Amino acid sequence: MSKIYTVAVVGATGVVGREMIDLLQELNFPVGRLVPLASARSAGATVLFKGENIDVQVLNEDSFKGVDFALFSAGGSVSKEFAPIAAKSGAVAIDNTSYFRMHPEVPLVVPEVNANAIASHKGIIANPNCSTAQMVMALKPIYDLAGIERVVVSTYQSVSGAGKAGIDELEKQARLSLNGGDFVAQKFPHTIAFNLIPQIDDFLPNGYTKEEIKMIEETKKILGDPTIQVTATTVRVPVFVGHSESINIQTKRKVSAAEVREALRKMPGVIVMDDPPNSVYPTPRETAGKNEVFVGRIREDLSIPNGIELWCVADNLRKGAALNAIQIAQALIA
Ligand code: NAP
Ligand code: 3JN
């Protein structure tokens, strides 16, 4: 008989946690017992898993007894305190927050790109930022084909990246706006309805945001190459689900758009949608709810000898967060 596992989801009532629970069911992950965990605010709440309402428990130091996999998405401070406790209890903690990502002893993993890093784990494995995860899926085949000198990326990130509060704010503001009402920005620094905000997370003294620095540093760690030059501008857009990215890649050797298209077609987890004359390219609306990373608008950059331009879209709650975490657990089992 194949083994079944006890899986804890920390942040089970959140946008990412709920997606994890849905995906555990959808992917038929061998769950023997599900342990949904959240804060005291969720006392009395339940989550639906395989047709059963399961009580959400309040996270505490004893929550991880008998747990095999602990999937964390309840913010960095929760992971800081409880991921080591989970690991000490014998679970593998798979952390969706930024807290451990750049820790030298913690592997940062996108299984299709660097599954080999998993073996070095000491009880905690980090999941990248959503914008990084989809970008490295598109970069990896190009890196293997031609090497990468420099990446310039601009993101168009949906409000679900900011959790339930982000989704609620866009919905409320959009309705009020269409009805001529007044709205107050709470979660985002400006009104997000019918607007764009070139700020995700806080600014650092160098003028970049923390989200941009996460993309820069995490990309180098996952591709295992600190020499790649990366610069990023991250922008919040009024889309509910799905992050989009315009990526410019300067390769080490000249490659044609056709070669890149072919390499991306062979990449597991990537779907090439690239037929511009027929307006075929990925959009967040079409790709929300899907597990793959979609790439289109692949072309040679006219401004430099070794440049490739592309457009990359993925469901930020799936490959960007919940799906990648579960794929790490699947890789551990395999
Ligand atoms: P969310 O919708 O606001 O949900 C937050 C979840 O965390 C809720 O279940 C909440 O429980 C729980 N929580 C908060 N404080 C807690 C505490 N002290 N103890 C136990 N549970 C606590 O946010 P989200 O979008 O799901 O994101 C959650 C976290 O995941 C983020 O803070 C971020 O670190 C990470 N994340 C990562 C990515 C990525 O790119 N990989 C993307 C999005 C989010 P209650 O309902 O009880 O408050
Ligand atoms: O805003 C987005 O689109 C992605 C946000 C991710 C996020 C939000 C709050 C805290 C993170 C993350 O995954 O980097 C964190 C964090 O853990 O630092």
Coordinates of C-alpha atoms and ligand atoms in Angstrom, one line a residue:
M1 CA 0.0 0.0 0.0
S2 CA 1.4 3.4 -0.8
K3 CA 2.1 5.8 2.1
I4 CA -0.2 8.5 3.2
Y5 CA 0.9 11.7 4.9
T6 CA -0.3 14.1 7.6
V7 CA -0.3 17.6 6.1
A8 CA -0.6 20.9 8.1
V9 CA -1.5 24.1 6.3
V10 CA -0.5 27.1 8.3
G11 CA -2.6 30.1 7.1
A12 CA -5.4 27.7 6.0
T13 CA -8.0 30.5 6.0
G14 CA -6.0 32.8 3.7
V15 CA -6.0 33.1 -0.1
V16 CA -2.8 31.0 -0.5
G17 CA -3.8 28.5 2.2
R18 CA -7.2 27.9 0.6
E19 CA -5.6 27.4 -2.7
M20 CA -3.2 24.8 -1.1
I21 CA -6.1 22.8 0.3
D22 CA -7.9 22.9 -3.1
L23 CA -4.8 21.7 -4.9
L24 CA -4.0 18.9 -2.4
Q25 CA -7.4 17.6 -3.4
E26 CA -7.1 18.4 -7.1
L27 CA -3.6 16.8 -7.4
N28 CA -4.7 13.8 -5.4
F29 CA -1.8 14.4 -3.0
P30 CA -1.8 11.3 -0.6
V31 CA -3.2 13.1 2.5
G32 CA -4.1 10.9 5.4
R33 CA -5.0 13.7 7.7
L34 CA -5.3 17.5 7.0
V35 CA -4.5 19.9 9.8
P36 CA -5.7 23.4 8.9
L37 CA -4.1 26.0 11.1
A38 CA -4.7 29.8 11.5
S39 CA -4.9 32.5 14.2
A40 CA -7.3 32.8 17.0
R41 CA -9.4 35.1 14.7
S42 CA -10.4 31.9 12.8
A43 CA -11.7 30.0 15.9
G44 CA -14.8 28.1 14.9
A45 CA -14.0 28.3 11.1
T46 CA -13.9 25.2 9.0
V47 CA -12.3 24.3 5.6
L48 CA -13.8 22.0 3.1
F49 CA -11.6 19.1 2.0
K50 CA -12.7 16.1 0.0
G51 CA -16.3 16.8 0.9
E52 CA -15.6 17.0 4.7
N53 CA -15.7 20.2 6.8
I54 CA -12.6 20.2 8.9
D55 CA -12.2 22.5 12.0
V56 CA -9.5 25.1 11.7
Q57 CA -7.2 24.9 14.8
V58 CA -5.4 27.8 16.4
L59 CA -1.6 27.5 15.7
N60 CA 0.5 26.6 18.7
E61 CA 3.8 24.9 19.5
D62 CA 2.1 21.5 19.6
S63 CA 0.4 21.8 16.2
F64 CA 3.0 19.7 14.4
K65 CA 3.0 16.5 16.3
G66 CA 2.7 13.6 13.8
V67 CA 2.8 16.1 10.9
D68 CA 4.9 15.0 7.8
F69 CA 4.6 18.2 5.7
A70 CA 3.8 21.7 7.1
L71 CA 2.9 24.2 4.4
F72 CA 3.4 27.8 5.7
S73 CA 1.7 30.9 4.3
A74 CA 0.8 33.0 7.2
G75 CA 3.4 35.7 6.9
G76 CA 7.2 35.9 7.8
S77 CA 6.9 36.3 11.5
V78 CA 4.8 33.1 11.8
S79 CA 7.3 31.2 9.7
K80 CA 10.2 32.6 11.7
E81 CA 8.7 31.3 14.9
F82 CA 6.9 28.1 13.8
A83 CA 8.8 26.6 10.9
P84 CA 11.8 25.6 13.1
I85 CA 9.3 24.1 15.6
A86 CA 7.7 22.1 12.8
A87 CA 11.1 20.9 11.5
K88 CA 12.1 19.9 15.1
S89 CA 8.9 17.9 15.4
G90 CA 10.0 15.9 12.4
A91 CA 8.0 17.6 9.6
V92 CA 9.4 19.2 6.5
A93 CA 8.4 22.8 6.6
I94 CA 7.7 24.3 3.1
D95 CA 7.6 28.0 3.5
N96 CA 5.9 30.4 1.2
T97 CA 7.1 33.6 3.0
S98 CA 10.3 35.5 2.3
Y99 CA 11.7 34.8 5.8
F100 CA 14.0 31.9 5.0
R101 CA 14.4 32.4 1.2
M102 CA 17.9 33.9 1.2
H103 CA 19.2 31.9 4.2
P104 CA 22.3 30.0 2.9
E105 CA 21.3 26.7 4.6
V106 CA 17.7 26.8 3.2
P107 CA 17.1 25.6 -0.4
L108 CA 14.9 27.9 -2.5
V109 CA 13.2 25.7 -5.0
V110 CA 11.2 25.6 -8.2
P111 CA 11.2 21.9 -8.9
E112 CA 11.3 22.1 -12.7
V113 CA 14.3 24.4 -12.4
N114 CA 16.5 23.3 -9.4
A115 CA 14.9 20.1 -7.9
N116 CA 18.5 19.0 -7.1
A117 CA 18.6 21.7 -4.3
I118 CA 15.9 19.9 -2.3
A119 CA 18.3 17.1 -1.1
S120 CA 20.3 19.5 1.0
H121 CA 17.4 20.6 3.2
K122 CA 17.6 20.5 7.0
G123 CA 13.9 20.6 7.7
I124 CA 12.9 23.8 6.0
I125 CA 12.5 24.4 2.2
A126 CA 11.6 27.9 0.9
N127 CA 9.2 28.7 -1.9
P128 CA 10.1 31.7 -4.0
N129 CA 8.1 34.9 -4.4
C130 CA 5.3 34.5 -7.0
S131 CA 6.9 36.9 -9.5
T132 CA 10.3 35.1 -9.2
A133 CA 8.7 31.6 -9.6
Q134 CA 7.1 32.2 -13.0
M135 CA 10.1 34.2 -14.3
V136 CA 12.7 31.5 -13.6
M137 CA 10.4 29.0 -15.3
A138 CA 10.8 31.1 -18.5
L139 CA 14.5 31.9 -17.9
K140 CA 15.8 28.4 -17.2
P141 CA 15.5 27.0 -20.8
I142 CA 17.1 30.2 -22.2
Y143 CA 19.9 30.0 -19.6
D144 CA 20.6 26.4 -20.6
L145 CA 20.5 27.3 -24.3
A146 CA 22.6 30.5 -24.4
G147 CA 23.6 31.7 -21.0
I148 CA 22.2 34.9 -19.5
E149 CA 24.1 38.1 -19.0
R150 CA 21.2 40.4 -17.9
V151 CA 17.5 40.4 -17.2
V152 CA 15.2 43.5 -17.2
V153 CA 11.7 42.7 -15.9
S154 CA 8.6 44.8 -15.4
T155 CA 5.7 43.1 -13.6
Y156 CA 1.9 43.6 -13.7
Q157 CA 0.8 41.9 -10.5
S158 CA -2.8 41.1 -9.5
V159 CA -4.3 42.1 -6.2
S160 CA -4.6 38.5 -5.0
G161 CA -0.8 38.7 -4.4
A162 CA -1.8 41.0 -1.5
G163 CA -4.1 38.4 0.1
K164 CA -7.8 38.6 0.9
A165 CA -7.5 42.3 1.8
G166 CA -6.2 43.1 -1.6
I167 CA -9.0 41.2 -3.4
D168 CA -11.7 42.9 -1.2
E169 CA -10.2 46.4 -1.8
L170 CA -10.3 46.1 -5.6
E171 CA -13.8 44.7 -5.6
K172 CA -15.1 47.4 -3.2
Q173 CA -13.4 50.3 -5.0
A174 CA -14.5 49.1 -8.5
R175 CA -18.2 48.9 -7.4
L176 CA -18.1 52.3 -5.7
S177 CA -16.2 53.9 -8.5
L178 CA -18.8 52.8 -11.1
N179 CA -21.6 54.1 -8.9
G180 CA -19.9 57.5 -8.6
G181 CA -19.0 56.8 -4.9
D182 CA -15.9 57.8 -2.9
F183 CA -13.3 55.2 -1.9
V184 CA -10.5 55.2 0.6
A185 CA -7.3 53.2 -0.2
Q186 CA -6.4 51.0 2.8
K187 CA -4.4 48.0 1.7
F188 CA -2.7 49.7 -1.3
P189 CA -1.0 53.1 -1.2
H190 CA -3.4 54.5 -3.9
T191 CA -6.7 53.6 -5.3
I192 CA -6.3 50.4 -7.3
A193 CA -9.6 50.4 -9.2
F194 CA -9.0 51.6 -12.8
N195 CA -5.4 52.5 -11.9
L196 CA -1.8 51.2 -11.7
I197 CA 0.5 51.5 -8.7
P198 CA 4.3 51.2 -9.3
Q199 CA 4.9 50.1 -5.7
I200 CA 4.7 46.6 -4.3
D201 CA 5.9 46.3 -0.7
D202 CA 8.0 49.0 1.0
F203 CA 10.7 51.2 -0.6
L204 CA 14.4 50.7 0.3
P205 CA 17.0 53.6 0.5
N206 CA 18.3 52.6 -3.0
G207 CA 14.9 53.4 -4.6
Y208 CA 13.9 49.8 -5.3
T209 CA 11.0 48.1 -3.5
K210 CA 11.4 45.0 -1.4
E211 CA 9.4 43.0 -4.0
E212 CA 11.9 44.1 -6.7
I213 CA 14.9 43.1 -4.6
K214 CA 13.3 39.7 -3.8
M215 CA 13.0 39.1 -7.6
I216 CA 16.7 40.1 -8.1
E217 CA 18.2 38.0 -5.3
E218 CA 15.9 34.9 -5.6
T219 CA 16.5 34.6 -9.4
K220 CA 20.3 34.3 -8.8
K221 CA 19.9 31.8 -6.0
I222 CA 17.5 29.5 -7.9
L223 CA 19.5 29.6 -11.2
G224 CA 22.6 29.1 -9.1
D225 CA 24.4 32.0 -10.8
P226 CA 25.3 35.1 -8.9
T227 CA 26.7 36.7 -12.0
I228 CA 23.4 37.2 -13.7
Q229 CA 22.5 40.9 -13.7
V230 CA 18.8 41.5 -12.9
T231 CA 16.8 44.7 -12.5
A232 CA 13.1 44.8 -11.8
T233 CA 10.1 47.2 -11.6
T234 CA 7.0 45.8 -9.9
V235 CA 3.6 47.2 -10.5
R236 CA 0.2 46.4 -9.0
V237 CA -2.6 46.3 -11.6
P238 CA -6.4 46.0 -11.1
V239 CA -6.6 42.3 -12.0
F240 CA -7.9 39.7 -9.5
V241 CA -5.7 36.7 -10.3
G242 CA -2.6 36.3 -12.5
H243 CA 0.7 38.1 -12.6
S244 CA 2.1 39.2 -16.0
E245 CA 5.7 40.1 -16.8
S246 CA 7.5 41.8 -19.6
I247 CA 11.0 40.2 -19.6
N248 CA 14.0 41.4 -21.6
I249 CA 16.9 38.9 -21.6
Q250 CA 20.4 39.6 -22.8
T251 CA 22.0 36.2 -23.6
K252 CA 25.6 35.3 -23.7
R253 CA 25.4 34.0 -27.2
K254 CA 23.1 35.1 -30.0
V255 CA 19.9 33.0 -30.3
S256 CA 17.0 33.4 -32.6
A257 CA 13.4 33.8 -31.4
A258 CA 12.6 30.4 -33.1
E259 CA 15.3 28.7 -31.0
V260 CA 13.9 30.2 -27.8
R261 CA 10.4 29.3 -28.7
E262 CA 11.5 25.7 -29.2
A263 CA 13.5 25.6 -25.9
L264 CA 10.4 27.0 -24.0
R265 CA 8.1 24.4 -25.7
K266 CA 10.3 21.6 -24.2
M267 CA 10.3 23.1 -20.7
P268 CA 8.0 21.1 -18.4
G269 CA 5.3 23.3 -16.8
V270 CA 5.6 26.0 -19.6
I271 CA 3.1 26.5 -22.4
V272 CA 4.0 28.7 -25.4
M273 CA 1.1 30.8 -26.6
D274 CA 2.7 32.7 -29.4
D275 CA 0.8 33.5 -32.6
P276 CA 0.8 37.3 -32.8
P277 CA -1.0 37.7 -36.2
N278 CA -4.0 35.9 -34.6
S279 CA -3.6 37.8 -31.3
V280 CA -2.6 34.7 -29.5
Y281 CA -0.6 35.5 -26.4
P282 CA -1.3 34.8 -22.7
T283 CA -3.5 37.1 -20.6
P284 CA -4.2 36.8 -16.8
R285 CA -7.9 36.4 -17.4
E286 CA -7.4 33.3 -19.6
T287 CA -4.7 31.7 -17.5
A288 CA -6.1 32.1 -14.0
G289 CA -6.9 28.8 -12.4
K290 CA -4.3 27.0 -14.6
N291 CA -1.1 25.4 -13.3
E292 CA 1.3 26.2 -16.1
V293 CA 3.4 29.3 -16.8
F294 CA 2.4 30.8 -20.2
V295 CA 4.8 32.6 -22.5
G296 CA 4.2 34.6 -25.7
R297 CA 5.4 37.7 -27.7
I298 CA 8.8 35.9 -28.1
R299 CA 10.9 38.1 -30.3
E300 CA 14.5 39.3 -30.9
D301 CA 15.3 42.6 -29.3
L302 CA 16.1 45.1 -32.0
S303 CA 18.2 47.3 -29.7
I304 CA 21.0 44.9 -28.8
P305 CA 22.8 42.0 -30.6
N306 CA 21.9 39.3 -28.1
G307 CA 18.5 40.2 -26.8
I308 CA 15.2 38.4 -26.4
E309 CA 11.9 39.9 -25.4
L310 CA 9.0 37.9 -24.0
W311 CA 5.7 38.1 -22.1
C312 CA 5.1 35.7 -19.3
V313 CA 1.8 35.1 -17.4
A314 CA 0.9 32.7 -14.6
D315 CA -1.7 32.2 -11.8
N316 CA 0.2 33.7 -8.9
L317 CA -1.7 31.7 -6.3
R318 CA -0.9 28.4 -8.1
K319 CA 2.6 28.2 -9.7
G320 CA 3.5 31.4 -7.8
A321 CA 2.6 30.0 -4.4
A322 CA 0.4 26.9 -3.5
L323 CA 1.2 24.7 -6.5
N324 CA 5.0 25.1 -6.2
A325 CA 4.9 24.3 -2.5
I326 CA 2.9 21.1 -3.2
Q327 CA 5.2 20.2 -6.1
I328 CA 8.2 20.4 -3.6
A329 CA 6.4 18.0 -1.3
Q330 CA 5.7 15.7 -4.3
A331 CA 9.4 15.8 -5.2
L332 CA 10.3 14.9 -1.7
I333 CA 8.0 11.9 -1.8
A334 CA 9.4 10.8 -5.2
Ligands
NAP1 P1 -4.2 36.3 3.6 O1 -5.3 36.0 2.6 O2 -4.2 37.6 4.3 O3 -4.2 35.1 4.7 C1 -3.3 35.2 5.8 C2 -3.4 33.8 6.5 O4 -2.4 33.8 7.6 C3 -4.7 33.6 7.2 O5 -5.1 32.2 7.2 C4 -4.5 34.1 8.6 O6 -5.3 33.5 9.6 C5 -3.1 33.5 8.8 N1 -2.4 34.2 9.9 C6 -2.0 35.5 10.0 N2 -1.4 35.7 11.2 C7 -1.4 34.5 11.9 C8 -0.9 34.1 13.1 N3 -0.3 34.9 14.0 N4 -1.0 32.8 13.5 C9 -1.6 31.9 12.6 N5 -2.1 32.2 11.4 C10 -2.0 33.5 11.0 O7 -2.8 36.2 3.0 P2 -2.2 35.3 1.8 O8 -2.3 36.0 0.5 O9 -2.8 33.9 1.9 O10 -0.6 35.3 2.2 C11 -0.1 34.8 3.4 C12 1.4 34.8 3.3 O11 1.8 34.0 2.3 C13 2.0 36.2 3.0 O12 2.1 37.0 4.2 C14 3.3 35.9 2.4 O13 4.3 35.7 3.4 C15 3.0 34.5 1.7 N6 2.7 34.7 0.3 C16 3.6 34.3 -0.5 C17 3.5 34.4 -1.9 C18 4.5 34.0 -2.8 O14 4.8 34.8 -3.6 N7 5.1 32.8 -2.7 C19 2.3 35.0 -2.4 C20 1.4 35.5 -1.5 C21 1.6 35.3 -0.2 P3 -6.6 34.3 10.1 O15 -7.6 34.1 9.1 O16 -7.0 33.5 11.4 O17 -6.2 35.7 10.4
3JN2 O1 2.2 41.2 -3.8 C1 2.4 40.2 -4.4 O2 1.9 40.1 -5.6 C2 3.2 39.1 -3.9 C3 3.4 39.3 -2.4 C4 4.0 38.4 -1.7 C5 4.2 38.6 -0.3 C6 3.3 39.4 0.5 C7 3.5 39.6 1.8 C8 4.6 39.1 2.5 C9 5.3 38.1 0.4 C10 6.3 37.3 -0.4 O3 5.9 36.1 -0.7 O4 7.4 37.7 -0.6 C11 5.5 38.4 1.7 C12 6.7 37.9 2.5 O5 6.7 36.8 2.9 O6 7.7 38.7 2.6

